[in-house]
Tab-separated table of C-alpha atoms in Angstrom:
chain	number	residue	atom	x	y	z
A	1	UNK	CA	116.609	108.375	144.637
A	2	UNK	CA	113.070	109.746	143.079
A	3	UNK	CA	114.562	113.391	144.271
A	4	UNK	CA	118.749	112.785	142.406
A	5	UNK	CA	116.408	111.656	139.098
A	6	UNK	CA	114.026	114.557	139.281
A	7	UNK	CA	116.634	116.824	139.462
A	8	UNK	CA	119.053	115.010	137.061
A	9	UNK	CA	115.920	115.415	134.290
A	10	UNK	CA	115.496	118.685	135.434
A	11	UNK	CA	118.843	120.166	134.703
A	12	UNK	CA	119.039	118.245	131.090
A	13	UNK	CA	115.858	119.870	130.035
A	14	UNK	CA	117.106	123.267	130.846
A	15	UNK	CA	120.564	122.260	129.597
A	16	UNK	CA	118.500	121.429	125.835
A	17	UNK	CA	116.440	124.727	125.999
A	18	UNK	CA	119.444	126.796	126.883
A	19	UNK	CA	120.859	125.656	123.335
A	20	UNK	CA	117.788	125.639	121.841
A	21	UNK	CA	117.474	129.318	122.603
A	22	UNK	CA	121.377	130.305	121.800
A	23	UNK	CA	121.498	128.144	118.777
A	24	UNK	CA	117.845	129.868	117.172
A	25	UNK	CA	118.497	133.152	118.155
A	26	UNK	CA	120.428	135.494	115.710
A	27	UNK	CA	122.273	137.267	118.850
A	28	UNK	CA	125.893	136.584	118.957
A	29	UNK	CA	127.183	139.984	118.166
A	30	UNK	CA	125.595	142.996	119.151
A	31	UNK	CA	126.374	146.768	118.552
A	32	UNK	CA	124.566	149.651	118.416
A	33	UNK	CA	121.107	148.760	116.854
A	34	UNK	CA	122.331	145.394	114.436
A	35	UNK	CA	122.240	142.054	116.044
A	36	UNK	CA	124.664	139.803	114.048
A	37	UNK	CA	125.261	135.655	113.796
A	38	UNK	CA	124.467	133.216	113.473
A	39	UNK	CA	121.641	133.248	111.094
A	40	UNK	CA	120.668	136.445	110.049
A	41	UNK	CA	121.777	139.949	110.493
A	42	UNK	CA	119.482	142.289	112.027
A	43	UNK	CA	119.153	146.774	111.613
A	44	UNK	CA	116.605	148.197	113.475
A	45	UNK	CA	116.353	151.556	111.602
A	46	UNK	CA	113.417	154.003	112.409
A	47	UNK	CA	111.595	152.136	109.695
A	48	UNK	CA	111.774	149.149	110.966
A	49	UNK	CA	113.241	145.733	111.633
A	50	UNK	CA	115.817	144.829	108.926
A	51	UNK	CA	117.006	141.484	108.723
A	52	UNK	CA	119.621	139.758	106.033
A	53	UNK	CA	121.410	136.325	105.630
A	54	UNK	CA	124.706	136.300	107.595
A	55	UNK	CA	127.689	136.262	106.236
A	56	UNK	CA	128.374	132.692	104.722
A	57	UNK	CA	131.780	132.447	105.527
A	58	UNK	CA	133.582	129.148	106.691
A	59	UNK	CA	134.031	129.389	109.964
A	60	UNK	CA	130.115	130.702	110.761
A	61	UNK	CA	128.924	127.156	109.244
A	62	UNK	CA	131.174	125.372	111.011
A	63	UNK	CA	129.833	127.261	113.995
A	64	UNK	CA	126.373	126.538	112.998
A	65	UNK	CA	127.038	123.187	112.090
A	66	UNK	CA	128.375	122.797	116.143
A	67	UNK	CA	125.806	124.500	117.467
A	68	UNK	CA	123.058	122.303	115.474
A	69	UNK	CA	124.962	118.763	116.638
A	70	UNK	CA	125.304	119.609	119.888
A	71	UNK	CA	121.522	120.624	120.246
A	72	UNK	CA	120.785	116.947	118.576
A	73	UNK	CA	123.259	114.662	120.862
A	74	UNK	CA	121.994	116.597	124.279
A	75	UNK	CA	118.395	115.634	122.450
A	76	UNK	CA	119.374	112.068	122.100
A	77	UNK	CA	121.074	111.697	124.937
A	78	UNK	CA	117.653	112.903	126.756
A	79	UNK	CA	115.799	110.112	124.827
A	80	UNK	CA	118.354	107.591	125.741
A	81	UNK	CA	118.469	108.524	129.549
A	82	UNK	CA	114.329	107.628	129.294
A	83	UNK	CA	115.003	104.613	127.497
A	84	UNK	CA	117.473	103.448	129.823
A	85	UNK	CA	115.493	104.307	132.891
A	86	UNK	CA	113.038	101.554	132.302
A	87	UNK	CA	115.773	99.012	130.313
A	88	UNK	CA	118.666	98.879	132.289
A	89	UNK	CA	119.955	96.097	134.719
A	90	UNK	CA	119.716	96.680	138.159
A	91	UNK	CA	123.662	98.652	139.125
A	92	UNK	CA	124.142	99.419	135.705
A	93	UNK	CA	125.282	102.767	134.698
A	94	UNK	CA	123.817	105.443	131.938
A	95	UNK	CA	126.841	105.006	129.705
A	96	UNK	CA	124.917	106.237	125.985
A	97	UNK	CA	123.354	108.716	128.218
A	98	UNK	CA	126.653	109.996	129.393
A	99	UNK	CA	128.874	109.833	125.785
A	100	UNK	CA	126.075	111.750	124.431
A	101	UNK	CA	125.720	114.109	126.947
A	102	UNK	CA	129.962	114.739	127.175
A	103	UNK	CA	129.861	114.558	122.590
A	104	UNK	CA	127.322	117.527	122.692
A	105	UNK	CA	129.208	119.613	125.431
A	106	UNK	CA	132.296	119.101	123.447
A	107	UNK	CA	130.611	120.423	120.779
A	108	UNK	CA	129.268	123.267	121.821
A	109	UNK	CA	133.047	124.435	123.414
A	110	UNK	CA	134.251	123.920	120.107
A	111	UNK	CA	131.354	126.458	118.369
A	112	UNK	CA	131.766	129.214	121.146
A	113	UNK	CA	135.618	128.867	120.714
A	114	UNK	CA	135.414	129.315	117.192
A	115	UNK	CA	133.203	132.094	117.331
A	116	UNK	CA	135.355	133.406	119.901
A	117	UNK	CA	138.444	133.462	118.344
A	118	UNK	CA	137.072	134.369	114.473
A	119	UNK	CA	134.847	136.802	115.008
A	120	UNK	CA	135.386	140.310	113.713
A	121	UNK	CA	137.218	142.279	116.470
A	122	UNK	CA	135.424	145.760	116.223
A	123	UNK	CA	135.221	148.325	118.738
A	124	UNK	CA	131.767	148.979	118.911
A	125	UNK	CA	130.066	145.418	118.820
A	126	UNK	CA	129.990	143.163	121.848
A	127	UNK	CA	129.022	139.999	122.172
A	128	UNK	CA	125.440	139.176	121.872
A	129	UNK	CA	123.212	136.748	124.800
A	130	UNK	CA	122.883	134.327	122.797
A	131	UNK	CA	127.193	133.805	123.047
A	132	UNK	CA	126.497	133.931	126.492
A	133	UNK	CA	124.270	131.154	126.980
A	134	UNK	CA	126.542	129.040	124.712
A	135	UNK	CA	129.007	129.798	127.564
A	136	UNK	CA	127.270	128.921	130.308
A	137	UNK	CA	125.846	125.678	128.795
A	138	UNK	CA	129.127	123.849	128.105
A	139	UNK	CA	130.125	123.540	131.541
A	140	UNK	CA	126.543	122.645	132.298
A	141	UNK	CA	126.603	120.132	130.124
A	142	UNK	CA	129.667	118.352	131.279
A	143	UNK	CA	128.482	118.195	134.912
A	144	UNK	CA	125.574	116.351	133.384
A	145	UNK	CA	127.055	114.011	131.343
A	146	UNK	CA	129.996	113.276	134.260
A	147	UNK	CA	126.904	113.095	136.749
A	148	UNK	CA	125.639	110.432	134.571
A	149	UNK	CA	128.464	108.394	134.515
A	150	UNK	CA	128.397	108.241	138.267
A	151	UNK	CA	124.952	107.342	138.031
A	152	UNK	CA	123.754	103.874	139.021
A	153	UNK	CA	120.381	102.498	138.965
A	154	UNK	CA	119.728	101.129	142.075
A	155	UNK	CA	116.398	99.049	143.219
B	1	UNK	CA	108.515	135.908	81.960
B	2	UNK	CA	112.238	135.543	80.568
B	3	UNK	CA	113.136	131.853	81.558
B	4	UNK	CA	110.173	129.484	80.286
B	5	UNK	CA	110.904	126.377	82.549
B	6	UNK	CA	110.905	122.716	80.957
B	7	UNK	CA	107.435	122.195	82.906
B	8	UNK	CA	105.681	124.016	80.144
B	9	UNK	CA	106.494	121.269	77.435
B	10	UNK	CA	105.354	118.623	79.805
B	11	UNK	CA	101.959	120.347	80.509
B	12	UNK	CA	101.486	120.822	76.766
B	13	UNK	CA	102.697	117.529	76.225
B	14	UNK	CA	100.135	116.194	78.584
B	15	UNK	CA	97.569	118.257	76.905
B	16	UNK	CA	98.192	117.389	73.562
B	17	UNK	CA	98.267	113.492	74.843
B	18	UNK	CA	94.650	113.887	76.134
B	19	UNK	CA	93.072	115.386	73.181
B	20	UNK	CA	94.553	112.576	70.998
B	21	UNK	CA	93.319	109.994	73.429
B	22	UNK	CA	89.686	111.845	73.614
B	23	UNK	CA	89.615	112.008	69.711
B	24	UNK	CA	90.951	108.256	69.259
B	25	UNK	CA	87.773	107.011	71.946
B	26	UNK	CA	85.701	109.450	69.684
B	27	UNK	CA	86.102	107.499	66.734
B	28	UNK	CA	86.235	104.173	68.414
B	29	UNK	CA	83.001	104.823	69.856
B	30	UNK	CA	81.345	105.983	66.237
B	31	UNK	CA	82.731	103.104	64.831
B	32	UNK	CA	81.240	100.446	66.903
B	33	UNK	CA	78.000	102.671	66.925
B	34	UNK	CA	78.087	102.830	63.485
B	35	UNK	CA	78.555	99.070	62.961
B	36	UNK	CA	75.202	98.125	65.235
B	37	UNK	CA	72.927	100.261	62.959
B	38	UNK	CA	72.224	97.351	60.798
B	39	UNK	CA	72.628	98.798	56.902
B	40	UNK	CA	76.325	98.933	58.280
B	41	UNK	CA	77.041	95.966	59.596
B	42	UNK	CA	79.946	95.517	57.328
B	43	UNK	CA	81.828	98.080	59.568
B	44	UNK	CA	81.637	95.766	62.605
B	45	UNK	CA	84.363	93.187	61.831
B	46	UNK	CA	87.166	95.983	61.194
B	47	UNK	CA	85.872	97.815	64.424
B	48	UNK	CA	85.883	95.118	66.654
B	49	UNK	CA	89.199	93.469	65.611
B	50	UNK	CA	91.052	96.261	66.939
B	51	UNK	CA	91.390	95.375	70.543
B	52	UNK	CA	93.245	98.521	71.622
B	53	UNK	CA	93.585	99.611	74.804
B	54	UNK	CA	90.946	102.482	74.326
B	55	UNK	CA	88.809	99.861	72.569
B	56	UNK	CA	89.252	97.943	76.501
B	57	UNK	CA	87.951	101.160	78.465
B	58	UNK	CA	85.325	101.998	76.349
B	59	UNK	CA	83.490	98.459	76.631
B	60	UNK	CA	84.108	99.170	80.314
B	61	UNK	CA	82.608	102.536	80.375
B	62	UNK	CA	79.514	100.943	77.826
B	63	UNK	CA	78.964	97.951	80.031
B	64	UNK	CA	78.888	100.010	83.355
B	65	UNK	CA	76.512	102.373	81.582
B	66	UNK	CA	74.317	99.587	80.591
B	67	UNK	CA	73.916	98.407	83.842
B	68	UNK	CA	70.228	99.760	85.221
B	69	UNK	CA	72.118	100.736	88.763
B	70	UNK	CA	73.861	103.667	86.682
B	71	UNK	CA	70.675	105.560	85.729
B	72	UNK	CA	69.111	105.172	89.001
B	73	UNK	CA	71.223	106.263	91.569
B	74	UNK	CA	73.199	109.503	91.753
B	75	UNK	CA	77.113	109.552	90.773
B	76	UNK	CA	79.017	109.112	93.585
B	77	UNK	CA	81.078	111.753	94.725
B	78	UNK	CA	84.821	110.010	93.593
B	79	UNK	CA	83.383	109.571	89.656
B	80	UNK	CA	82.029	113.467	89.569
B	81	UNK	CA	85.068	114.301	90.392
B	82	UNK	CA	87.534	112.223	88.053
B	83	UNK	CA	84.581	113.489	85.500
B	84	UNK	CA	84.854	116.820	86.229
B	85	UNK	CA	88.946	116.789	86.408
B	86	UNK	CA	88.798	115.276	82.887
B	87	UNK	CA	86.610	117.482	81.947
B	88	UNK	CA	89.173	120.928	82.543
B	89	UNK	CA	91.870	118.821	81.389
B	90	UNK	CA	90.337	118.535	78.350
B	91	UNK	CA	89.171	122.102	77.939
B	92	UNK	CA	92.954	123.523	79.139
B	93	UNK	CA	94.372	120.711	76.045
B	94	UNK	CA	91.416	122.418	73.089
B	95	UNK	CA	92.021	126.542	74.224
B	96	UNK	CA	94.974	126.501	71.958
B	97	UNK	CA	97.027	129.729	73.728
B	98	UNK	CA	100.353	129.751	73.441
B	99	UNK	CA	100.844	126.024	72.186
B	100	UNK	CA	102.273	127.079	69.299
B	101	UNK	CA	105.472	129.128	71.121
B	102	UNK	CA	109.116	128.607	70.702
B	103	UNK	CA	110.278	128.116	74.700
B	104	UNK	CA	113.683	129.377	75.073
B	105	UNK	CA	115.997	127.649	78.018
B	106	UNK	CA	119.588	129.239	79.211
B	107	UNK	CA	120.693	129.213	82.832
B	108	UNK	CA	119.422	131.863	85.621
B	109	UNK	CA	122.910	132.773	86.716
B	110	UNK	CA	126.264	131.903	86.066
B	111	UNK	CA	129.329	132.257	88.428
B	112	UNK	CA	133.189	132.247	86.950
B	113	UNK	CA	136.407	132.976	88.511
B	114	UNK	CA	138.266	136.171	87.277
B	115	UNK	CA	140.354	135.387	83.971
B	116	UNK	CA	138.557	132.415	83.570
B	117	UNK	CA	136.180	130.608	80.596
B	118	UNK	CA	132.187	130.349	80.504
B	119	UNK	CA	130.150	128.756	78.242
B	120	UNK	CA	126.794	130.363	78.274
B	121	UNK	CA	124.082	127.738	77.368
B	122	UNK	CA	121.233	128.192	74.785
B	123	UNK	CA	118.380	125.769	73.754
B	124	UNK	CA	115.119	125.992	72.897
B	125	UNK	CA	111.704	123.916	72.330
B	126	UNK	CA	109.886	124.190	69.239
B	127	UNK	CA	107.120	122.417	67.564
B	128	UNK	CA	108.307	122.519	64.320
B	129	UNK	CA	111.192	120.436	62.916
B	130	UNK	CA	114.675	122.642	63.350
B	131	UNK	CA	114.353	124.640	59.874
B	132	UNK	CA	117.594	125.508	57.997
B	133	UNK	CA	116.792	129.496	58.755
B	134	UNK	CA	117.008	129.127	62.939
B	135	UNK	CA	118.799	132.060	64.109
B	136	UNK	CA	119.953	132.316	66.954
B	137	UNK	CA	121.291	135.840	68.695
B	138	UNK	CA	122.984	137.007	71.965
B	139	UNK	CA	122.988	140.264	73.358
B	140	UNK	CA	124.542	141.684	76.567
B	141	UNK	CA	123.286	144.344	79.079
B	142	UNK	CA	125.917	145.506	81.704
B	143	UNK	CA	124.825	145.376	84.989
B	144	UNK	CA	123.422	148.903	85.879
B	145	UNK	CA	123.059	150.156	82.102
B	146	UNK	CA	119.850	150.065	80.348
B	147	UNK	CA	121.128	149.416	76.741
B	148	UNK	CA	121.760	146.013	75.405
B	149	UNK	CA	124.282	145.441	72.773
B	150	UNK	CA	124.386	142.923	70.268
B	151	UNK	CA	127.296	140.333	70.793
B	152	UNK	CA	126.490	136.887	68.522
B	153	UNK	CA	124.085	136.293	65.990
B	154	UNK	CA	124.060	132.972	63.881
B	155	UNK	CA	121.780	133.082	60.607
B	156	UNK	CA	122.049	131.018	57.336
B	157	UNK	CA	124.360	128.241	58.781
B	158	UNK	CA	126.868	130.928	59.978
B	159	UNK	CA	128.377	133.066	62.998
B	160	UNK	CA	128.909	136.269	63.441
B	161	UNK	CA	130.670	136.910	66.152
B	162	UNK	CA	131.420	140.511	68.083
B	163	UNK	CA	134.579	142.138	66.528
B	164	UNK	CA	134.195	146.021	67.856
B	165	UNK	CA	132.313	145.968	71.218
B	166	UNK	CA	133.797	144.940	74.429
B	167	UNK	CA	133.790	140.995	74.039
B	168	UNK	CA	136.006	141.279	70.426
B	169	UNK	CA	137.857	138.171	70.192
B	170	UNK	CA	136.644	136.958	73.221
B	171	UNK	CA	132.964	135.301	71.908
B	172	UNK	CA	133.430	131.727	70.341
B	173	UNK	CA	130.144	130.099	68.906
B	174	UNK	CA	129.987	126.046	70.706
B	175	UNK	CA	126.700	125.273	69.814
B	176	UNK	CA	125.180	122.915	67.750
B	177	UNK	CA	121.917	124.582	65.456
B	178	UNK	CA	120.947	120.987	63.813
B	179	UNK	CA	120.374	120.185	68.153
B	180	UNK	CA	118.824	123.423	68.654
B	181	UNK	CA	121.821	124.210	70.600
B	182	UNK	CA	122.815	127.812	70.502
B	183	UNK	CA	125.989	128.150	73.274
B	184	UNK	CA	128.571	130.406	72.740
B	185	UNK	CA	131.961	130.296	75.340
B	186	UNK	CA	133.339	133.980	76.650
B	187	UNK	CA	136.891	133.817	77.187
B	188	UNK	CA	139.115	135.842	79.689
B	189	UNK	CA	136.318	136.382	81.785
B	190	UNK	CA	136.436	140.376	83.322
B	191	UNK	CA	134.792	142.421	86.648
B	192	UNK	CA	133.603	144.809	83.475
B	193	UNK	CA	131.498	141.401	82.174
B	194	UNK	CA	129.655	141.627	84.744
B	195	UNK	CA	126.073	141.578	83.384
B	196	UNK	CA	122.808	140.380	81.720
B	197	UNK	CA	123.334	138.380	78.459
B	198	UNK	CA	119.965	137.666	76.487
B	199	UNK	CA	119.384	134.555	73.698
B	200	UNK	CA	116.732	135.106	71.501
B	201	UNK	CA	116.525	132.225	69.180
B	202	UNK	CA	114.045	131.913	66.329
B	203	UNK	CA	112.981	129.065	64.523
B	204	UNK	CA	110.833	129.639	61.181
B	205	UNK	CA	107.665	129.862	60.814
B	206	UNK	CA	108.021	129.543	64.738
B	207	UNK	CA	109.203	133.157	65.594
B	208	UNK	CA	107.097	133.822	68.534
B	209	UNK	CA	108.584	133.516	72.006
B	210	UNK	CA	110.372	135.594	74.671
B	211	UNK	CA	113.921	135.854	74.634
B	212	UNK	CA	115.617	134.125	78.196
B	213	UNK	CA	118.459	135.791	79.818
B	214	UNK	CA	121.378	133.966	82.207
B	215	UNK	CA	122.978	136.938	84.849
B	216	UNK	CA	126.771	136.443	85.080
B	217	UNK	CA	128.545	137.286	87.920
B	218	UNK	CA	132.409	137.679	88.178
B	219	UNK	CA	134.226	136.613	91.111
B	220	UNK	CA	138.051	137.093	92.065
B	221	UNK	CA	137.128	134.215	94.889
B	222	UNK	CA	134.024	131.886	93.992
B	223	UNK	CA	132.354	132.262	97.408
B	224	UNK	CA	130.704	129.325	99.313
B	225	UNK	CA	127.702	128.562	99.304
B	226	UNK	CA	125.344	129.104	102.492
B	227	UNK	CA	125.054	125.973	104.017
B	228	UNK	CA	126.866	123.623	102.407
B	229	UNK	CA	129.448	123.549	105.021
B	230	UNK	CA	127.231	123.257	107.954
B	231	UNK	CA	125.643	120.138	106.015
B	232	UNK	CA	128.608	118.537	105.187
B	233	UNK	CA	129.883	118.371	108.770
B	234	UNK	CA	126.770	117.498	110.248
B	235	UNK	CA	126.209	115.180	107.728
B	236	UNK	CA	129.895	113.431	108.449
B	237	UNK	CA	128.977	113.766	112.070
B	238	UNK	CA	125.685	111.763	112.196
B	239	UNK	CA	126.662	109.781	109.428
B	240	UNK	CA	129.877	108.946	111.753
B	241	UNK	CA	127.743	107.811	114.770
B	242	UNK	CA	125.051	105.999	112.862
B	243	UNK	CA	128.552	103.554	111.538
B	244	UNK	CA	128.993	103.250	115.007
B	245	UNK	CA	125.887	102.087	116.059
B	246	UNK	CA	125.877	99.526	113.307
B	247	UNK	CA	129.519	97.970	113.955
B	248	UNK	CA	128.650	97.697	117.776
B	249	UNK	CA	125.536	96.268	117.014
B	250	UNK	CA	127.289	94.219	114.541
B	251	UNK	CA	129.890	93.357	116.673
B	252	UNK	CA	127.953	91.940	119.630
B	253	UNK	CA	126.031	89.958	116.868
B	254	UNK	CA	128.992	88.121	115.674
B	255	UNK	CA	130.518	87.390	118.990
B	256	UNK	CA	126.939	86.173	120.324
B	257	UNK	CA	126.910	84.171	116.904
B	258	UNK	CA	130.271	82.784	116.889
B	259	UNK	CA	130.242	81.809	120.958
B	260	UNK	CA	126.673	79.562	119.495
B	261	UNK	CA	128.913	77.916	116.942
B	262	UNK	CA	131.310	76.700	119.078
B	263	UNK	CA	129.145	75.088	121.257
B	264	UNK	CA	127.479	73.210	118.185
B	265	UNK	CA	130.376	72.197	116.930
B	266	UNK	CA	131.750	70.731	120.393
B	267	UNK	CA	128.384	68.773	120.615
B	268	UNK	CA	129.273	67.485	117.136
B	269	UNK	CA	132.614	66.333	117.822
B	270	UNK	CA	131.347	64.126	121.155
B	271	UNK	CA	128.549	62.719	119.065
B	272	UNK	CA	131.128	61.605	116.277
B	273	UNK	CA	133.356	60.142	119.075
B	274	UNK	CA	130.774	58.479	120.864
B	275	UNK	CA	129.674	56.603	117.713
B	276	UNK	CA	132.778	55.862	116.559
B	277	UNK	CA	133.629	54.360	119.922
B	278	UNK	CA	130.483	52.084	119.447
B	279	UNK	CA	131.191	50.851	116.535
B	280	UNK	CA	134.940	49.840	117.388
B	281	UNK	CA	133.172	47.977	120.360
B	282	UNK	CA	131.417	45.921	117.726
């Protein structure tokens, strides 16, 4: 039981520093030597490091907006998995624990499918690691939240 | 400096405030000093009626200096330094500087939609009463160019509007001089009015100031603003999920609530039965 919790913890942590990391850094397009979205847009020229506000169109706030929500409910639903730990009735299952969890992964398909689909289709940028680890931590974040609703706490 | 913000009138205001109040406890302070020295005793009863509020701190401030404690210890730290803040306060509110300027106020940038109206505000703040000479005058700098033409200019209680530069028949004067208001609206708004427009307002004998410019930018599409809608949907979201918190909360409160009525109530009804049983017996 000790082992399922430690590893249940485990994986939300590096579920919330996985967004942490995509949603603060300004890497979701890349090409050549700028590094666009979603807060600034970098130019490393021989100078130096140039950086500039991204673009404030619609549909990168909304992104950002996603990105930022999700990063709060997987937070909360990290506090409320403590606070149930120690609260809840013997059997019962994390249910805030597990909305929260689901809420922020649902959020954070909805930002990288926005991005996906609205972002400027050049040839020579790519996408960015940051995109990538937006990815990789929706379906991460679903196991969670569905391995929370199996959850019980037992003895 | 081209925009003189509204905090400059409150600091002089503030200043002015505190040399009044130092000169006022000035001359309450000679007056009661005066009226102990005894060939002027007939200045006490005039000095002492007045019960002002200054009159109330300074018989503090006597009374506590009085006391023999005062003289023998050393100030503590908190009164040194209320002294010592009082003191600069007061020696900012005497150097006179600029307290004599006229403080000119228009916007720092203006947005408008292409083809569309903008009224261009101009006010200023002026010791003096508004005199019947205030002029007020508007020039315009395209954006790029380093000459400034002239586009407005209101003197002697009229306007002269621009009627051979780029903004002829297009410059209306909507300001109000007796409320040193000097706005004028630019109609059919252009991508060639893109620019710097200057107001340099003068109010005699108060003619020294700097003139304040507004930057007007011409849009086809007025942009969004950064960020306003990643607040509004995070906003919406939490704000969302707090409602929900409450009404659950709510919800199990009334239910819990309502379930402790109904018991009452049934223990009311068997008590009003029981007695009325009893007294049918009797």
């Amino acid at each position: 039981m000790l082992l399922i919790l430690l590893g249940v913890l485990i994986m939300h942590l590096i579920i919330l520093i996985l967004l942490i990391v995509s949603t603060a850094a300004s890497t979701w397009s890349v090409g050549g030597d700028t590094s666009t979205d979603l807060w600034y847009s970098c130019m490393t020229s021989n100078g130096g490091y140039h950086c500039k506000p991204a673009s404030s169109e619609d549909w990168i706030q909304a992104v950002q907006a996603l990105m930022i929500l999700s990063l709060l409910f997987c937070f909360f639903s990290l506090i409320a998995f403590v606070f149930q730990l120690f609260k809840l009735v013997k059997g019962g299952r994390f249910f805030f624990t597990a909305i929260f969890q689901i809420l922020a992964s649902v959020f954070v398909m909805c930002a990288a499918i926005i991005y996906t689909v609205m972002s400027p289709n050049d040839g020579a940028t790519q996408f960015g690691y940051a995109y990538v680890l937006a990815w990789v931590a929706f379906p991460l974040t679903l196991i969670s939240g569905l391995i929370y609703i199996v959850l019980r706490k037992k003895e | 400096m081209g925009r003189a913000g509204p905090m400059r009138g409150v600091w002089l205001g503030i200043n002015q405030g505190t040399v009044c109040f130092l000169l006022l406890s000035c001359f309450e302070a000679l007056c009661r000093v005066a009226s102990s020295i005894p060939p002027l005793h007939f200045l006490s009863p005039p000095c002492t009626r007045t019960r002002s509020r200054v009159g109330l701190f300074l018989d503090r401030l006597l009374s506590g200096l009085r006391h023999p404690s005062f003289w023998e210890l050393p100030a503590k730290p908190e009164t040194m330094l209320t002294l010592l803040a009082l003191a600069s306060v007061v020696l900012l509110g005497i150097v006179p500087e600029q307290s004599q300027a006229i403080v000119i106020y228009t916007g720092w940038e203006r947005h408008a939609l292409l083809g569309s109206d903008i009224r261009l505000s101009c006010s200023f703040f002026s010791w003096r009463w508004t005199s019947e000479d205030v002029t007020f005058s508007w020039t315009y700098r395209p954006d790029g160019s380093r000459d400034s033409i002239s586009i407005f200019h209101y003197t002697g209680g009229a306007a002269y509007v621009d009627n051979k530069g780029p903004f002829r028949d297009r410059v209306e004067f909507v300001g109000n001089p007796g409320r040193r208001d000097g706005s004028i609206l630019i109609k059919n708004l252009d991508f060639n009015d893109n620019g710097t427009f200057t107001c340099d307002a003068k109010n005699p004998p108060d003619i020294v100031g700097r003139p304040s410019s507004v930057r007007l930018l011409v849009f086809e599409k007025v942009p969004i603003q950064a960020g306003v809608i990643t607040g509004a949907i995070i906003g919406v979201v939490l704000g969302l999920l707090v409602l929900i918190v409450v009404i659950y909360y709510l919800m199990r409160f009334l239910v819990a609530r309502r379930v402790f009525s109904l018991s009452v109530s049934k223990h009311g009804k068997k008590k009003k039965e029981g007695s009325q049983q009893r007294q049918i017996k009797v």
